[in-house]
PDB file of C-alpha atoms in Angstrom:
ATOM      1  CA  MET A  14     134.846  76.690  59.082  1.00  0.00           C
ATOM      2  CA  ALA A  15     131.295  77.440  58.062  1.00  0.00           C
ATOM      3  CA  GLU A  16     129.731  80.480  59.610  1.00  0.00           C
ATOM      4  CA  GLN A  17     127.043  79.599  62.124  1.00  0.00           C
ATOM      5  CA  LYS A  18     123.606  80.170  60.668  1.00  0.00           C
ATOM      6  CA  ARG A  19     121.671  82.864  62.459  1.00  0.00           C
ATOM      7  CA  HIS A  20     117.970  83.610  62.544  1.00  0.00           C
ATOM      8  CA  ASP A  21     117.056  86.228  59.945  1.00  0.00           C
ATOM      9  CA  PRO A  22     113.347  87.059  59.458  1.00  0.00           C
ATOM     10  CA  GLU A  23     114.041  88.076  55.855  1.00  0.00           C
ATOM     11  CA  ASP A  24     115.440  84.696  54.706  1.00  0.00           C
ATOM     12  CA  GLY A  25     112.419  82.756  55.966  1.00  0.00           C
ATOM     13  CA  THR A  26     114.170  80.876  58.767  1.00  0.00           C
ATOM     14  CA  LYS A  27     112.410  80.564  62.108  1.00  0.00           C
ATOM     15  CA  GLY A  28     113.779  81.105  65.582  1.00  0.00           C
ATOM     16  CA  PRO A  29     112.711  79.358  68.816  1.00  0.00           C
ATOM     17  CA  LEU A  30     109.974  81.925  69.539  1.00  0.00           C
ATOM     18  CA  ASP A  31     108.479  81.517  66.052  1.00  0.00           C
ATOM     19  CA  LEU A  32     108.123  77.775  66.624  1.00  0.00           C
ATOM     20  CA  MET A  33     106.320  78.177  69.946  1.00  0.00           C
ATOM     21  CA  PRO A  34     102.493  77.891  70.099  1.00  0.00           C
ATOM     22  CA  LEU A  35     100.654  81.181  70.558  1.00  0.00           C
ATOM     23  CA  LEU A  36      99.490  80.232  74.075  1.00  0.00           C
ATOM     24  CA  ALA A  37     103.073  79.423  75.119  1.00  0.00           C
ATOM     25  CA  LYS A  38     104.243  82.783  73.764  1.00  0.00           C
ATOM     26  CA  GLU A  39     101.527  84.618  75.681  1.00  0.00           C
ATOM     27  CA  LEU A  40     102.351  82.756  78.902  1.00  0.00           C
ATOM     28  CA  LEU A  41     106.062  83.451  78.459  1.00  0.00           C
ATOM     29  CA  ALA A  42     105.417  87.130  77.814  1.00  0.00           C
ATOM     30  CA  GLY A  43     103.019  87.286  80.763  1.00  0.00           C
ATOM     31  CA  GLY A  44     105.467  85.478  83.031  1.00  0.00           C
ATOM     32  CA  LEU A  45     108.361  87.751  82.093  1.00  0.00           C
ATOM     33  CA  SER A  46     106.366  90.953  82.407  1.00  0.00           C
ATOM     34  CA  GLY A  47     104.624  89.761  85.582  1.00  0.00           C
ATOM     35  CA  GLY A  48     107.897  88.700  87.194  1.00  0.00           C
ATOM     36  CA  PHE A  49     109.514  92.021  86.352  1.00  0.00           C
ATOM     37  CA  ALA A  50     106.503  93.940  87.685  1.00  0.00           C
ATOM     38  CA  LYS A  51     106.326  91.937  90.940  1.00  0.00           C
ATOM     39  CA  THR A  52     110.031  92.374  91.543  1.00  0.00           C
ATOM     40  CA  ALA A  53     109.753  96.115  90.948  1.00  0.00           C
ATOM     41  CA  VAL A  54     107.061  96.489  93.626  1.00  0.00           C
ATOM     42  CA  ALA A  55     108.363  93.746  95.970  1.00  0.00           C
ATOM     43  CA  PRO A  56     109.615  96.249  98.605  1.00  0.00           C
ATOM     44  CA  LEU A  57     106.139  97.783  98.832  1.00  0.00           C
ATOM     45  CA  GLU A  58     104.500  94.366  98.991  1.00  0.00           C
ATOM     46  CA  ARG A  59     106.834  93.316 101.822  1.00  0.00           C
ATOM     47  CA  VAL A  60     105.875  96.344 103.908  1.00  0.00           C
ATOM     48  CA  LYS A  61     102.188  95.817 103.122  1.00  0.00           C
ATOM     49  CA  ILE A  62     102.291  92.229 104.407  1.00  0.00           C
ATOM     50  CA  LEU A  63     103.965  93.385 107.624  1.00  0.00           C
ATOM     51  CA  PHE A  64     101.200  95.975 108.070  1.00  0.00           C
ATOM     52  CA  GLN A  65      98.447  93.440 107.368  1.00  0.00           C
ATOM     53  CA  THR A  66      99.834  90.874 109.808  1.00  0.00           C
ATOM     54  CA  ARG A  67     100.480  93.464 112.540  1.00  0.00           C
ATOM     55  CA  ARG A  68     104.084  92.453 113.074  1.00  0.00           C
ATOM     56  CA  ALA A  69     104.901  93.970 116.481  1.00  0.00           C
ATOM     57  CA  GLU A  70     107.830  96.058 115.248  1.00  0.00           C
ATOM     58  CA  PHE A  71     105.698  97.655 112.512  1.00  0.00           C
ATOM     59  CA  GLN A  72     102.395  98.380 114.260  1.00  0.00           C
ATOM     60  CA  SER A  73     103.029 102.080 114.758  1.00  0.00           C
ATOM     61  CA  THR A  74     105.391 102.864 111.908  1.00  0.00           C
ATOM     62  CA  GLY A  75     104.622 104.353 108.530  1.00  0.00           C
ATOM     63  CA  LEU A  76     105.859 103.323 105.100  1.00  0.00           C
ATOM     64  CA  ILE A  77     109.148 105.255 105.178  1.00  0.00           C
ATOM     65  CA  ARG A  78     110.122 104.302 108.742  1.00  0.00           C
ATOM     66  CA  SER A  79     109.244 100.668 108.028  1.00  0.00           C
ATOM     67  CA  ALA A  80     111.467 100.672 104.951  1.00  0.00           C
ATOM     68  CA  VAL A  81     114.338 102.162 106.963  1.00  0.00           C
ATOM     69  CA  ARG A  82     113.881  99.496 109.659  1.00  0.00           C
ATOM     70  CA  ILE A  83     114.005  96.679 107.101  1.00  0.00           C
ATOM     71  CA  ALA A  84     117.117  98.160 105.492  1.00  0.00           C
ATOM     72  CA  LYS A  85     118.912  98.405 108.852  1.00  0.00           C
ATOM     73  CA  THR A  86     117.901  94.913 110.019  1.00  0.00           C
ATOM     74  CA  GLU A  87     118.114  92.834 106.858  1.00  0.00           C
ATOM     75  CA  GLY A  88     119.836  94.981 104.252  1.00  0.00           C
ATOM     76  CA  LEU A  89     118.721  95.449 100.645  1.00  0.00           C
ATOM     77  CA  LEU A  90     117.782  91.791 100.134  1.00  0.00           C
ATOM     78  CA  GLY A  91     115.310  92.087 102.997  1.00  0.00           C
ATOM     79  CA  PHE A  92     112.949  93.999 100.728  1.00  0.00           C
ATOM     80  CA  TYR A  93     112.731  90.950  98.457  1.00  0.00           C
ATOM     81  CA  ARG A  94     112.156  88.284 101.111  1.00  0.00           C
ATOM     82  CA  GLY A  95     109.485  85.956  99.740  1.00  0.00           C
ATOM     83  CA  ASN A  96     109.473  87.519  96.277  1.00  0.00           C
ATOM     84  CA  GLY A  97     110.840  84.309  94.751  1.00  0.00           C
ATOM     85  CA  ALA A  98     107.687  82.413  95.725  1.00  0.00           C
ATOM     86  CA  SER A  99     105.560  85.195  94.266  1.00  0.00           C
ATOM     87  CA  VAL A 100     107.422  85.120  90.949  1.00  0.00           C
ATOM     88  CA  ALA A 101     107.395  81.297  90.817  1.00  0.00           C
ATOM     89  CA  ARG A 102     103.605  81.409  91.106  1.00  0.00           C
ATOM     90  CA  ILE A 103     103.050  83.680  88.088  1.00  0.00           C
ATOM     91  CA  ILE A 104     103.278  81.289  85.131  1.00  0.00           C
ATOM     92  CA  PRO A 105     101.279  78.356  86.606  1.00  0.00           C
ATOM     93  CA  TYR A 106      98.653  80.778  87.952  1.00  0.00           C
ATOM     94  CA  SER A 107      98.352  82.578  84.596  1.00  0.00           C
ATOM     95  CA  ALA A 108      98.274  79.322  82.623  1.00  0.00           C
ATOM     96  CA  ILE A 109      95.503  77.821  84.751  1.00  0.00           C
ATOM     97  CA  HIS A 110      93.591  81.109  84.879  1.00  0.00           C
ATOM     98  CA  TYR A 111      93.755  81.635  81.111  1.00  0.00           C
ATOM     99  CA  THR A 112      92.940  78.093  79.993  1.00  0.00           C
ATOM    100  CA  SER A 113      90.219  77.488  82.573  1.00  0.00           C
ATOM    101  CA  TYR A 114      88.598  80.850  81.780  1.00  0.00           C
ATOM    102  CA  GLU A 115      88.171  79.892  78.133  1.00  0.00           C
ATOM    103  CA  GLU A 116      86.943  76.426  79.106  1.00  0.00           C
ATOM    104  CA  TYR A 117      84.445  77.721  81.683  1.00  0.00           C
ATOM    105  CA  ARG A 118      83.222  80.307  79.182  1.00  0.00           C
ATOM    106  CA  ARG A 119      82.649  77.606  76.546  1.00  0.00           C
ATOM    107  CA  LEU A 120      80.845  75.314  79.013  1.00  0.00           C
ATOM    108  CA  ILE A 121      78.580  78.098  80.263  1.00  0.00           C
ATOM    109  CA  ILE A 122      77.622  79.094  76.714  1.00  0.00           C
ATOM    110  CA  GLN A 123      76.857  75.472  75.824  1.00  0.00           C
ATOM    111  CA  THR A 124      74.878  74.804  79.004  1.00  0.00           C
ATOM    112  CA  PHE A 125      72.983  78.116  79.238  1.00  0.00           C
ATOM    113  CA  PRO A 126      72.952  79.533  75.681  1.00  0.00           C
ATOM    114  CA  ASP A 127      70.086  81.952  76.335  1.00  0.00           C
ATOM    115  CA  VAL A 128      70.911  82.967  79.908  1.00  0.00           C
ATOM    116  CA  TRP A 129      74.581  83.916  80.348  1.00  0.00           C
ATOM    117  CA  LYS A 130      75.652  86.567  77.855  1.00  0.00           C
ATOM    118  CA  GLY A 131      77.822  89.683  77.782  1.00  0.00           C
ATOM    119  CA  PRO A 132      79.278  90.960  81.082  1.00  0.00           C
ATOM    120  CA  ALA A 133      77.411  88.336  83.122  1.00  0.00           C
ATOM    121  CA  LEU A 134      79.239  85.606  81.207  1.00  0.00           C
ATOM    122  CA  ASP A 135      82.606  87.278  81.831  1.00  0.00           C
ATOM    123  CA  LEU A 136      81.737  87.665  85.520  1.00  0.00           C
ATOM    124  CA  MET A 137      80.902  83.986  86.014  1.00  0.00           C
ATOM    125  CA  ALA A 138      83.749  82.569  83.929  1.00  0.00           C
ATOM    126  CA  GLY A 139      86.230  84.958  85.538  1.00  0.00           C
ATOM    127  CA  SER A 140      85.163  83.993  89.044  1.00  0.00           C
ATOM    128  CA  LEU A 141      85.385  80.248  88.385  1.00  0.00           C
ATOM    129  CA  SER A 142      88.758  80.445  86.637  1.00  0.00           C
ATOM    130  CA  GLY A 143      90.160  82.677  89.377  1.00  0.00           C
ATOM    131  CA  GLY A 144      89.103  80.226  92.077  1.00  0.00           C
ATOM    132  CA  THR A 145      90.562  77.298  90.134  1.00  0.00           C
ATOM    133  CA  ALA A 146      93.936  79.029  89.673  1.00  0.00           C
ATOM    134  CA  VAL A 147      94.095  79.905  93.377  1.00  0.00           C
ATOM    135  CA  LEU A 148      93.464  76.323  94.497  1.00  0.00           C
ATOM    136  CA  PHE A 149      96.335  74.995  92.381  1.00  0.00           C
ATOM    137  CA  THR A 150      98.889  77.645  93.410  1.00  0.00           C
ATOM    138  CA  TYR A 151      97.862  78.557  96.973  1.00  0.00           C
ATOM    139  CA  PRO A 152     100.818  76.885  98.797  1.00  0.00           C
ATOM    140  CA  LEU A 153     103.182  79.317  97.040  1.00  0.00           C
ATOM    141  CA  ASP A 154     101.089  82.266  98.212  1.00  0.00           C
ATOM    142  CA  LEU A 155     101.202  80.905 101.767  1.00  0.00           C
ATOM    143  CA  THR A 156     104.979  80.550 101.462  1.00  0.00           C
ATOM    144  CA  ARG A 157     105.335  84.093 100.179  1.00  0.00           C
ATOM    145  CA  THR A 158     103.498  85.447 103.230  1.00  0.00           C
ATOM    146  CA  LYS A 159     105.432  83.367 105.773  1.00  0.00           C
ATOM    147  CA  LEU A 160     108.792  84.350 104.305  1.00  0.00           C
ATOM    148  CA  ALA A 161     107.826  88.036 104.143  1.00  0.00           C
ATOM    149  CA  TYR A 162     106.648  87.969 107.772  1.00  0.00           C
ATOM    150  CA  GLN A 163     110.122  87.009 109.017  1.00  0.00           C
ATOM    151  CA  ILE A 164     112.406  89.790 110.256  1.00  0.00           C
ATOM    152  CA  VAL A 165     115.924  88.484 110.743  1.00  0.00           C
ATOM    153  CA  SER A 166     119.459  89.398 109.797  1.00  0.00           C
ATOM    154  CA  PRO A 167     121.126  86.634 107.735  1.00  0.00           C
ATOM    155  CA  THR A 168     124.167  86.746 110.048  1.00  0.00           C
ATOM    156  CA  LYS A 169     122.000  85.800 113.059  1.00  0.00           C
ATOM    157  CA  LEU A 170     120.491  82.674 111.508  1.00  0.00           C
ATOM    158  CA  GLY A 171     121.893  79.608 113.217  1.00  0.00           C
ATOM    159  CA  ALA A 172     122.121  76.028 112.006  1.00  0.00           C
ATOM    160  CA  SER A 173     118.942  75.152 113.904  1.00  0.00           C
ATOM    161  CA  GLY A 174     116.885  77.626 111.880  1.00  0.00           C
ATOM    162  CA  MET A 175     115.837  79.477 115.029  1.00  0.00           C
ATOM    163  CA  VAL A 176     116.384  83.116 116.004  1.00  0.00           C
ATOM    164  CA  ASN A 177     115.225  84.353 119.430  1.00  0.00           C
ATOM    165  CA  ASN A 178     113.032  81.223 119.819  1.00  0.00           C
ATOM    166  CA  GLU A 179     111.266  82.081 116.550  1.00  0.00           C
ATOM    167  CA  GLN A 180     111.263  79.635 113.651  1.00  0.00           C
ATOM    168  CA  VAL A 181     112.945  80.976 110.543  1.00  0.00           C
ATOM    169  CA  TYR A 182     112.442  79.454 107.112  1.00  0.00           C
ATOM    170  CA  ARG A 183     115.509  79.288 104.882  1.00  0.00           C
ATOM    171  CA  GLY A 184     113.666  79.423 101.565  1.00  0.00           C
ATOM    172  CA  ILE A 185     110.682  78.247  99.540  1.00  0.00           C
ATOM    173  CA  THR A 186     111.408  74.505  99.771  1.00  0.00           C
ATOM    174  CA  ASP A 187     112.210  74.658 103.488  1.00  0.00           C
ATOM    175  CA  CYS A 188     108.993  76.581 104.195  1.00  0.00           C
ATOM    176  CA  LEU A 189     106.815  74.193 102.180  1.00  0.00           C
ATOM    177  CA  THR A 190     108.449  71.136 103.765  1.00  0.00           C
ATOM    178  CA  ARG A 191     108.147  72.347 107.362  1.00  0.00           C
ATOM    179  CA  THR A 192     104.588  73.554 106.858  1.00  0.00           C
ATOM    180  CA  TYR A 193     103.573  70.165 105.468  1.00  0.00           C
ATOM    181  CA  ARG A 194     105.270  68.293 108.322  1.00  0.00           C
ATOM    182  CA  GLU A 195     103.507  70.443 110.911  1.00  0.00           C
ATOM    183  CA  GLY A 196     100.025  70.543 109.421  1.00  0.00           C
ATOM    184  CA  GLY A 197      99.828  68.299 106.367  1.00  0.00           C
ATOM    185  CA  ILE A 198      97.769  69.410 103.377  1.00  0.00           C
ATOM    186  CA  ARG A 199      95.548  71.485 105.665  1.00  0.00           C
ATOM    187  CA  GLY A 200      98.610  73.395 106.793  1.00  0.00           C
ATOM    188  CA  LEU A 201      99.530  74.252 103.198  1.00  0.00           C
ATOM    189  CA  TYR A 202      96.008  75.580 102.634  1.00  0.00           C
ATOM    190  CA  ARG A 203      95.577  77.537 105.855  1.00  0.00           C
ATOM    191  CA  GLY A 204      93.656  80.712 105.000  1.00  0.00           C
ATOM    192  CA  VAL A 205      92.350  79.416 101.687  1.00  0.00           C
ATOM    193  CA  ALA A 206      88.702  79.972 102.717  1.00  0.00           C
ATOM    194  CA  PRO A 207      88.858  83.797 102.780  1.00  0.00           C
ATOM    195  CA  THR A 208      91.009  83.573  99.661  1.00  0.00           C
ATOM    196  CA  LEU A 209      88.263  81.747  97.780  1.00  0.00           C
ATOM    197  CA  VAL A 210      85.555  83.974  99.217  1.00  0.00           C
ATOM    198  CA  GLY A 211      87.591  86.941  98.001  1.00  0.00           C
ATOM    199  CA  ILE A 212      88.887  85.587  94.689  1.00  0.00           C
ATOM    200  CA  PHE A 213      85.464  84.817  93.253  1.00  0.00           C
ATOM    201  CA  PRO A 214      84.098  88.371  93.540  1.00  0.00           C
ATOM    202  CA  TYR A 215      87.550  89.881  92.893  1.00  0.00           C
ATOM    203  CA  ALA A 216      88.214  87.901  89.714  1.00  0.00           C
ATOM    204  CA  GLY A 217      84.639  88.424  88.582  1.00  0.00           C
ATOM    205  CA  LEU A 218      84.657  92.159  89.250  1.00  0.00           C
ATOM    206  CA  LYS A 219      88.065  92.538  87.614  1.00  0.00           C
ATOM    207  CA  PHE A 220      86.933  90.814  84.429  1.00  0.00           C
ATOM    208  CA  TYR A 221      83.661  92.736  84.467  1.00  0.00           C
ATOM    209  CA  PHE A 222      85.272  96.167  84.901  1.00  0.00           C
ATOM    210  CA  TYR A 223      87.984  95.288  82.367  1.00  0.00           C
ATOM    211  CA  GLU A 224      85.477  94.302  79.699  1.00  0.00           C
ATOM    212  CA  GLU A 225      83.323  97.346  80.410  1.00  0.00           C
ATOM    213  CA  MET A 226      86.290  99.732  80.137  1.00  0.00           C
ATOM    214  CA  LYS A 227      87.509  98.052  76.960  1.00  0.00           C
ATOM    215  CA  ARG A 228      84.134  98.696  75.344  1.00  0.00           C
ATOM    216  CA  HIS A 229      84.647 102.431  75.872  1.00  0.00           C
ATOM    217  CA  VAL A 230      88.177 102.480  74.437  1.00  0.00           C
ATOM    218  CA  PRO A 231      88.232 104.064  70.929  1.00  0.00           C
ATOM    219  CA  GLU A 232      88.617 101.450  68.201  1.00  0.00           C
ATOM    220  CA  GLU A 233      91.991 102.785  67.052  1.00  0.00           C
ATOM    221  CA  TYR A 234      93.424 102.135  70.564  1.00  0.00           C
ATOM    222  CA  ASN A 235      91.916  98.658  71.099  1.00  0.00           C
ATOM    223  CA  LYS A 236      95.217  96.913  70.390  1.00  0.00           C
ATOM    224  CA  SER A 237      97.347  99.392  72.330  1.00  0.00           C
ATOM    225  CA  ILE A 238      99.395  97.763  75.095  1.00  0.00           C
ATOM    226  CA  MET A 239      99.073 100.886  77.225  1.00  0.00           C
ATOM    227  CA  ALA A 240      95.268 100.854  76.904  1.00  0.00           C
ATOM    228  CA  LYS A 241      95.102  97.186  77.927  1.00  0.00           C
ATOM    229  CA  LEU A 242      97.446  97.701  80.892  1.00  0.00           C
ATOM    230  CA  THR A 243      95.519 100.765  82.049  1.00  0.00           C
ATOM    231  CA  CYS A 244      92.181  98.956  81.858  1.00  0.00           C
ATOM    232  CA  GLY A 245      93.635  95.920  83.634  1.00  0.00           C
ATOM    233  CA  SER A 246      95.270  97.972  86.391  1.00  0.00           C
ATOM    234  CA  VAL A 247      92.186 100.061  87.142  1.00  0.00           C
ATOM    235  CA  ALA A 248      89.918  97.006  87.028  1.00  0.00           C
ATOM    236  CA  GLY A 249      92.227  95.123  89.385  1.00  0.00           C
ATOM    237  CA  LEU A 250      92.407  98.056  91.790  1.00  0.00           C
ATOM    238  CA  LEU A 251      88.625  98.370  91.956  1.00  0.00           C
ATOM    239  CA  GLY A 252      88.301  94.645  92.629  1.00  0.00           C
ATOM    240  CA  GLN A 253      91.000  94.761  95.325  1.00  0.00           C
ATOM    241  CA  THR A 254      89.374  97.687  97.112  1.00  0.00           C
ATOM    242  CA  PHE A 255      86.049  95.874  97.458  1.00  0.00           C
ATOM    243  CA  THR A 256      87.621  92.642  98.706  1.00  0.00           C
ATOM    244  CA  TYR A 257      90.614  93.986 100.682  1.00  0.00           C
ATOM    245  CA  PRO A 258      89.377  93.010 104.199  1.00  0.00           C
ATOM    246  CA  LEU A 259      89.374  89.383 103.052  1.00  0.00           C
ATOM    247  CA  GLU A 260      93.039  89.726 102.060  1.00  0.00           C
ATOM    248  CA  VAL A 261      93.893  90.965 105.557  1.00  0.00           C
ATOM    249  CA  VAL A 262      92.084  87.974 107.090  1.00  0.00           C
ATOM    250  CA  ARG A 263      93.952  85.626 104.763  1.00  0.00           C
ATOM    251  CA  ARG A 264      97.355  87.075 105.655  1.00  0.00           C
ATOM    252  CA  GLN A 265      96.693  86.864 109.396  1.00  0.00           C
ATOM    253  CA  MET A 266      95.474  83.266 109.099  1.00  0.00           C
ATOM    254  CA  GLN A 267      98.558  82.298 107.082  1.00  0.00           C
ATOM    255  CA  ILE A 268     101.022  83.426 109.755  1.00  0.00           C
ATOM    256  CA  GLN A 269      98.942  82.625 112.845  1.00  0.00           C
ATOM    257  CA  LYS A 270     101.125  79.641 113.765  1.00  0.00           C
ATOM    258  CA  LEU A 271     104.139  81.977 113.855  1.00  0.00           C
ATOM    259  CA  GLN A 272     102.526  84.336 116.375  1.00  0.00           C
ATOM    260  CA  PRO A 273     102.372  84.053 120.206  1.00  0.00           C
ATOM    261  CA  SER A 274     100.019  81.313 121.400  1.00  0.00           C
ATOM    262  CA  ASP A 275      97.969  83.751 123.509  1.00  0.00           C
ATOM    263  CA  ASN A 276      96.575  85.457 120.376  1.00  0.00           C
ATOM    264  CA  ALA A 277      92.938  84.686 119.640  1.00  0.00           C
ATOM    265  CA  GLU A 278      92.683  82.004 116.954  1.00  0.00           C
ATOM    266  CA  LEU A 279      91.001  83.048 113.737  1.00  0.00           C
ATOM    267  CA  LYS A 280      88.307  80.595 112.679  1.00  0.00           C
ATOM    268  CA  GLY A 281      85.849  81.230 109.880  1.00  0.00           C
ATOM    269  CA  THR A 282      86.098  84.027 107.360  1.00  0.00           C
ATOM    270  CA  PHE A 283      83.353  86.356 108.534  1.00  0.00           C
ATOM    271  CA  LYS A 284      83.896  85.608 112.243  1.00  0.00           C
ATOM    272  CA  SER A 285      87.546  86.531 111.711  1.00  0.00           C
ATOM    273  CA  ILE A 286      86.567  89.836 110.109  1.00  0.00           C
ATOM    274  CA  LEU A 287      84.471  90.680 113.154  1.00  0.00           C
ATOM    275  CA  LEU A 288      87.201  89.527 115.555  1.00  0.00           C
ATOM    276  CA  ILE A 289      89.856  91.661 113.834  1.00  0.00           C
ATOM    277  CA  ALA A 290      87.528  94.669 113.852  1.00  0.00           C
ATOM    278  CA  GLN A 291      86.812  94.183 117.576  1.00  0.00           C
ATOM    279  CA  ARG A 292      90.369  93.436 118.742  1.00  0.00           C
ATOM    280  CA  GLN A 293      92.447  95.507 116.314  1.00  0.00           C
ATOM    281  CA  GLY A 294      89.977  98.127 115.077  1.00  0.00           C
ATOM    282  CA  TRP A 295      88.132  98.329 111.772  1.00  0.00           C
ATOM    283  CA  LYS A 296      90.981 100.344 110.212  1.00  0.00           C
ATOM    284  CA  GLN A 297      93.170  97.239 110.417  1.00  0.00           C
ATOM    285  CA  LEU A 298      90.905  95.626 107.798  1.00  0.00           C
ATOM    286  CA  PHE A 299      92.220  98.223 105.337  1.00  0.00           C
ATOM    287  CA  SER A 300      95.806  98.421 106.602  1.00  0.00           C
ATOM    288  CA  GLY A 301      98.198  98.728 103.670  1.00  0.00           C
ATOM    289  CA  LEU A 302      95.471  99.498 101.119  1.00  0.00           C
ATOM    290  CA  SER A 303      97.118 102.787 100.141  1.00  0.00           C
ATOM    291  CA  ILE A 304     100.237 100.827  99.173  1.00  0.00           C
ATOM    292  CA  ASN A 305      98.136  99.018  96.579  1.00  0.00           C
ATOM    293  CA  TYR A 306      97.379 102.335  94.898  1.00  0.00           C
ATOM    294  CA  ILE A 307     101.099 103.121  94.677  1.00  0.00           C
ATOM    295  CA  LYS A 308     101.815  99.631  93.366  1.00  0.00           C
ATOM    296  CA  MET A 309      99.241 100.002  90.593  1.00  0.00           C
ATOM    297  CA  ARG A 310     101.174 102.792  88.880  1.00  0.00           C
ATOM    298  CA  LEU A 311     104.537 101.083  89.310  1.00  0.00           C
ATOM    299  CA  SER A 312     103.227  97.709  88.124  1.00  0.00           C
ATOM    300  CA  ALA A 313     101.604  99.200  85.020  1.00  0.00           C
ATOM    301  CA  LYS A 314     104.819 100.968  84.026  1.00  0.00           C
ATOM    302  CA  SER A 315     106.941  97.878  84.709  1.00  0.00           C
ATOM    303  CA  GLU A 316     104.668  95.604  82.674  1.00  0.00           C
ATOM    304  CA  LEU A 317     104.624  98.116  79.809  1.00  0.00           C
ATOM    305  CA  LEU A 318     108.434  98.266  79.689  1.00  0.00           C
ATOM    306  CA  SER A 319     108.850  94.493  79.850  1.00  0.00           C
ATOM    307  CA  SER A 320     106.126  93.928  77.221  1.00  0.00           C
ATOM    308  CA  ARG A 321     107.856  96.316  74.825  1.00  0.00           C
ATOM    309  CA  ALA A 322     111.172  94.576  75.444  1.00  0.00           C
ATOM    310  CA  TYR A 323     109.550  91.205  74.676  1.00  0.00           C
ATOM    311  CA  GLN A 324     108.069  92.560  71.425  1.00  0.00           C
ATOM    312  CA  ARG A 325     111.483  93.780  70.278  1.00  0.00           C
ATOM    313  CA  PHE A 326     112.978  90.412  71.145  1.00  0.00           C
TER     314      PHE A 326
END
């Protein structure tokens, strides 16, 4: 029986990865590293969403006590509630973001050859591509928030999908289906306005800071994975800090239908910011921001490890 032929770089044969287009390889690497990074920080993200949405049980608890409460109520898997939707969103979001960024950049250069150059070009193209990617993948972000907002022990979930008169979603498909039945397309895009208002300056600022930091990286380190991850993480953190109140508004809009009916309805992005500041205090607009700083370090390390593993593969 002939020995099965194996891929050997030295004999000139090509494996599946060698036959893939460069863009597909980059998306695969980005999806793997992004999924690993999001899973690594999923427990922190879960707590942050509960802080942002002012879930009653978590209004006066800190990070450690909140983690203990989740562990007691839902067990280890409770820390990863909704993470599947977040991971599923990575590759389509990255693909749309990457391809549309290059396309917007080309169109801007062709249309305004003497106007948009340098950082200004990156700012505009980054903002447009970020907004485009959000529009195509927003229902998964909405699903991630709704699933993470739920606090329920799996053993208490009945066949009706209700626990203590509160609707409980069984997974991504169930959440998307019920949301569509209740509110149609508008229901799937509830909270998209502050998302777009935030994503344009966030994506633009992130690209701008990233390009500026890259220009100051010594030439011998330009291709270093660590240098790229550091620049990307710091740029993302700066963008998030400036636009964080809009994220809080988005999260509260996304789960508003799951809250008691006597809560004031959030309408309009900037009116909602003022309403939250008046009713909940201005500090609520930055609730959970410190968790983002912790996540930055963990995400950078996770992406570095997964990127190195992909290179060896």
